[in-house]
GROMACS .gro file of C-alpha atoms in nm:
model
  144
    1UNK     CA    1  -3.428   2.437   0.887
    2UNK     CA    2  -3.084   2.351   0.754
    3UNK     CA    3  -2.792   2.592   0.766
    4UNK     CA    4  -2.810   2.651   0.389
    5UNK     CA    5  -3.188   2.709   0.396
    6UNK     CA    6  -3.247   2.479   0.097
    7UNK     CA    7  -3.553   2.259   0.077
    8UNK     CA    8  -3.551   1.899  -0.041
    9UNK     CA    9  -3.666   1.985  -0.393
   10UNK     CA   10  -3.366   2.209  -0.453
   11UNK     CA   11  -3.125   1.940  -0.328
   12UNK     CA   12  -3.302   1.684  -0.548
   13UNK     CA   13  -3.269   1.917  -0.849
   14UNK     CA   14  -2.898   1.976  -0.780
   15UNK     CA   15  -2.827   1.604  -0.759
   16UNK     CA   16  -3.031   1.502  -1.063
   17UNK     CA   17  -2.979   1.785  -1.313
   18UNK     CA   18  -2.606   1.854  -1.284
   19UNK     CA   19  -2.361   1.578  -1.374
   20UNK     CA   20  -2.015   1.743  -1.410
   21UNK     CA   21  -1.843   1.782  -1.073
   22UNK     CA   22  -1.506   1.928  -0.978
   23UNK     CA   23  -1.410   1.773  -0.645
   24UNK     CA   24  -1.179   2.023  -0.472
   25UNK     CA   25  -0.961   1.867  -0.206
   26UNK     CA   26  -0.950   1.523  -0.367
   27UNK     CA   27  -0.760   1.262  -0.168
   28UNK     CA   28  -0.554   0.955  -0.254
   29UNK     CA   29  -0.631   0.813   0.092
   30UNK     CA   30  -0.916   0.559   0.078
   31UNK     CA   31  -0.994   0.637   0.444
   32UNK     CA   32  -1.083   0.999   0.363
   33UNK     CA   33  -1.437   1.115   0.286
   34UNK     CA   34  -1.320   1.283  -0.037
   35UNK     CA   35  -1.206   0.944  -0.171
   36UNK     CA   36  -1.532   0.775  -0.071
   37UNK     CA   37  -1.754   1.046  -0.221
   38UNK     CA   38  -1.555   1.060  -0.545
   39UNK     CA   39  -1.612   0.687  -0.591
   40UNK     CA   40  -1.979   0.711  -0.498
   41UNK     CA   41  -2.041   0.993  -0.745
   42UNK     CA   42  -1.860   0.812  -1.025
   43UNK     CA   43  -2.054   0.490  -0.961
   44UNK     CA   44  -2.376   0.693  -0.983
   45UNK     CA   45  -2.278   0.824  -1.327
   46UNK     CA   46  -2.133   1.164  -1.248
   47UNK     CA   47  -1.833   1.295  -1.441
   48UNK     CA   48  -1.593   1.379  -1.157
   49UNK     CA   49  -1.268   1.571  -1.195
   50UNK     CA   50  -1.051   1.551  -0.882
   51UNK     CA   51  -0.874   1.878  -0.798
   52UNK     CA   52  -0.567   1.887  -0.574
   53UNK     CA   53  -0.242   2.067  -0.659
   54UNK     CA   54  -0.040   1.822  -0.448
   55UNK     CA   55  -0.172   1.524  -0.648
   56UNK     CA   56  -0.190   1.685  -0.995
   57UNK     CA   57  -0.089   1.445  -1.270
   58UNK     CA   58  -0.183   1.138  -1.069
   59UNK     CA   59  -0.487   0.922  -1.135
   60UNK     CA   60  -0.748   0.872  -0.863
   61UNK     CA   61  -1.015   0.609  -0.918
   62UNK     CA   62  -0.955   0.624  -1.293
   63UNK     CA   63  -0.968   1.005  -1.317
   64UNK     CA   64  -0.679   1.241  -1.387
   65UNK     CA   65  -0.617   1.482  -1.100
   66UNK     CA   66  -0.583   1.848  -1.197
   67UNK     CA   67  -0.408   2.122  -1.001
   68UNK     CA   68  -0.665   2.399  -1.031
   69UNK     CA   69  -1.036   2.444  -1.073
   70UNK     CA   70  -0.959   2.616  -1.406
   71UNK     CA   71  -0.836   2.278  -1.534
   72UNK     CA   72  -1.164   2.105  -1.442
   73UNK     CA   73  -1.389   2.290  -1.686
   74UNK     CA   74  -1.653   2.245  -1.803
   75UNK     CA   75  -1.806   2.204  -1.460
   76UNK     CA   76  -2.147   2.240  -1.304
   77UNK     CA   77  -2.092   2.156  -0.937
   78UNK     CA   78  -1.789   2.250  -0.732
   79UNK     CA   79  -1.779   2.003  -0.442
   80UNK     CA   80  -1.555   2.140  -0.165
   81UNK     CA   81  -1.359   1.909   0.066
   82UNK     CA   82  -1.150   2.186   0.222
   83UNK     CA   83  -1.152   2.355   0.561
   84UNK     CA   84  -1.404   2.636   0.587
   85UNK     CA   85  -1.127   2.898   0.598
   86UNK     CA   86  -1.012   2.783   0.252
   87UNK     CA   87  -1.352   2.820   0.087
   88UNK     CA   88  -1.342   3.187  -0.030
   89UNK     CA   89  -1.087   3.144  -0.312
   90UNK     CA   90  -1.265   2.829  -0.429
   91UNK     CA   91  -1.593   3.022  -0.446
   92UNK     CA   92  -1.423   3.308  -0.632
   93UNK     CA   93  -1.298   3.057  -0.892
   94UNK     CA   94  -1.640   2.892  -0.912
   95UNK     CA   95  -1.802   3.228  -0.982
   96UNK     CA   96  -1.543   3.316  -1.248
   97UNK     CA   97  -1.581   2.976  -1.417
   98UNK     CA   98  -1.962   2.985  -1.426
   99UNK     CA   99  -2.039   2.702  -1.185
  100UNK     CA  100  -2.407   2.637  -1.119
  101UNK     CA  101  -2.362   2.494  -0.768
  102UNK     CA  102  -2.109   2.516  -0.486
  103UNK     CA  103  -2.148   2.220  -0.251
  104UNK     CA  104  -1.965   2.245   0.082
  105UNK     CA  105  -1.932   1.910   0.254
  106UNK     CA  106  -2.032   1.823   0.610
  107UNK     CA  107  -1.868   2.062   0.853
  108UNK     CA  108  -1.776   2.311   0.580
  109UNK     CA  109  -1.953   2.646   0.622
  110UNK     CA  110  -1.851   2.992   0.509
  111UNK     CA  111  -2.139   3.240   0.512
  112UNK     CA  112  -1.955   3.530   0.346
  113UNK     CA  113  -1.833   3.317   0.055
  114UNK     CA  114  -2.181   3.164   0.026
  115UNK     CA  115  -2.334   3.512   0.005
  116UNK     CA  116  -2.095   3.607  -0.278
  117UNK     CA  117  -2.182   3.288  -0.466
  118UNK     CA  118  -2.557   3.342  -0.422
  119UNK     CA  119  -2.522   3.702  -0.543
  120UNK     CA  120  -2.362   3.559  -0.858
  121UNK     CA  121  -2.661   3.326  -0.911
  122UNK     CA  122  -2.497   3.009  -0.780
  123UNK     CA  123  -2.692   2.761  -0.567
  124UNK     CA  124  -2.500   2.706  -0.243
  125UNK     CA  125  -2.527   2.384  -0.045
  126UNK     CA  126  -2.348   2.389   0.292
  127UNK     CA  127  -2.274   2.134   0.560
  128UNK     CA  128  -2.421   1.843   0.365
  129UNK     CA  129  -2.297   1.517   0.216
  130UNK     CA  130  -2.430   1.387  -0.117
  131UNK     CA  131  -2.422   1.029   0.012
  132UNK     CA  132  -2.656   1.119   0.297
  133UNK     CA  133  -2.881   1.322   0.068
  134UNK     CA  134  -2.906   1.040  -0.191
  135UNK     CA  135  -3.027   0.802   0.080
  136UNK     CA  136  -3.248   1.053   0.261
  137UNK     CA  137  -3.425   1.161  -0.059
  138UNK     CA  138  -3.429   0.818  -0.227
  139UNK     CA  139  -3.238   0.946  -0.530
  140UNK     CA  140  -3.103   0.689  -0.773
  141UNK     CA  141  -2.881   0.837  -1.042
  142UNK     CA  142  -2.724   0.613  -1.303
  143UNK     CA  143  -2.494   0.664  -1.601
  144UNK     CA  144  -2.638   0.867  -1.887
   0.00000   0.00000   0.00000
């Protein structure tokens, strides 16, 4: 059993039904996972808005970086590339903005924030990477 308790069908549904992603913790460093995953998601047809207050106003991989999650709406998935300790305020914003999914990347786990999100009806994915899940589940997503 995975830490988030989600079965493969739920992960498949998340990755194939939701296409607008706010990537919190976006990076301008091509050696960082956030950079790699942003590019992967865009190549697979997702509409990605990078979120990072330190990079706001810049362009990463052809997308304008915004300072706050509020500036990334409409959104469906909030993809979190932040340390676990920084997750609670991101989840609070995701709840307020009506996100459908909060996806915490590999190594990112915050049970209390996850419980708040689930109580608000949000699907919570923790300690997973979309790249790994695409390959593992054989998911091919292309532009709409």
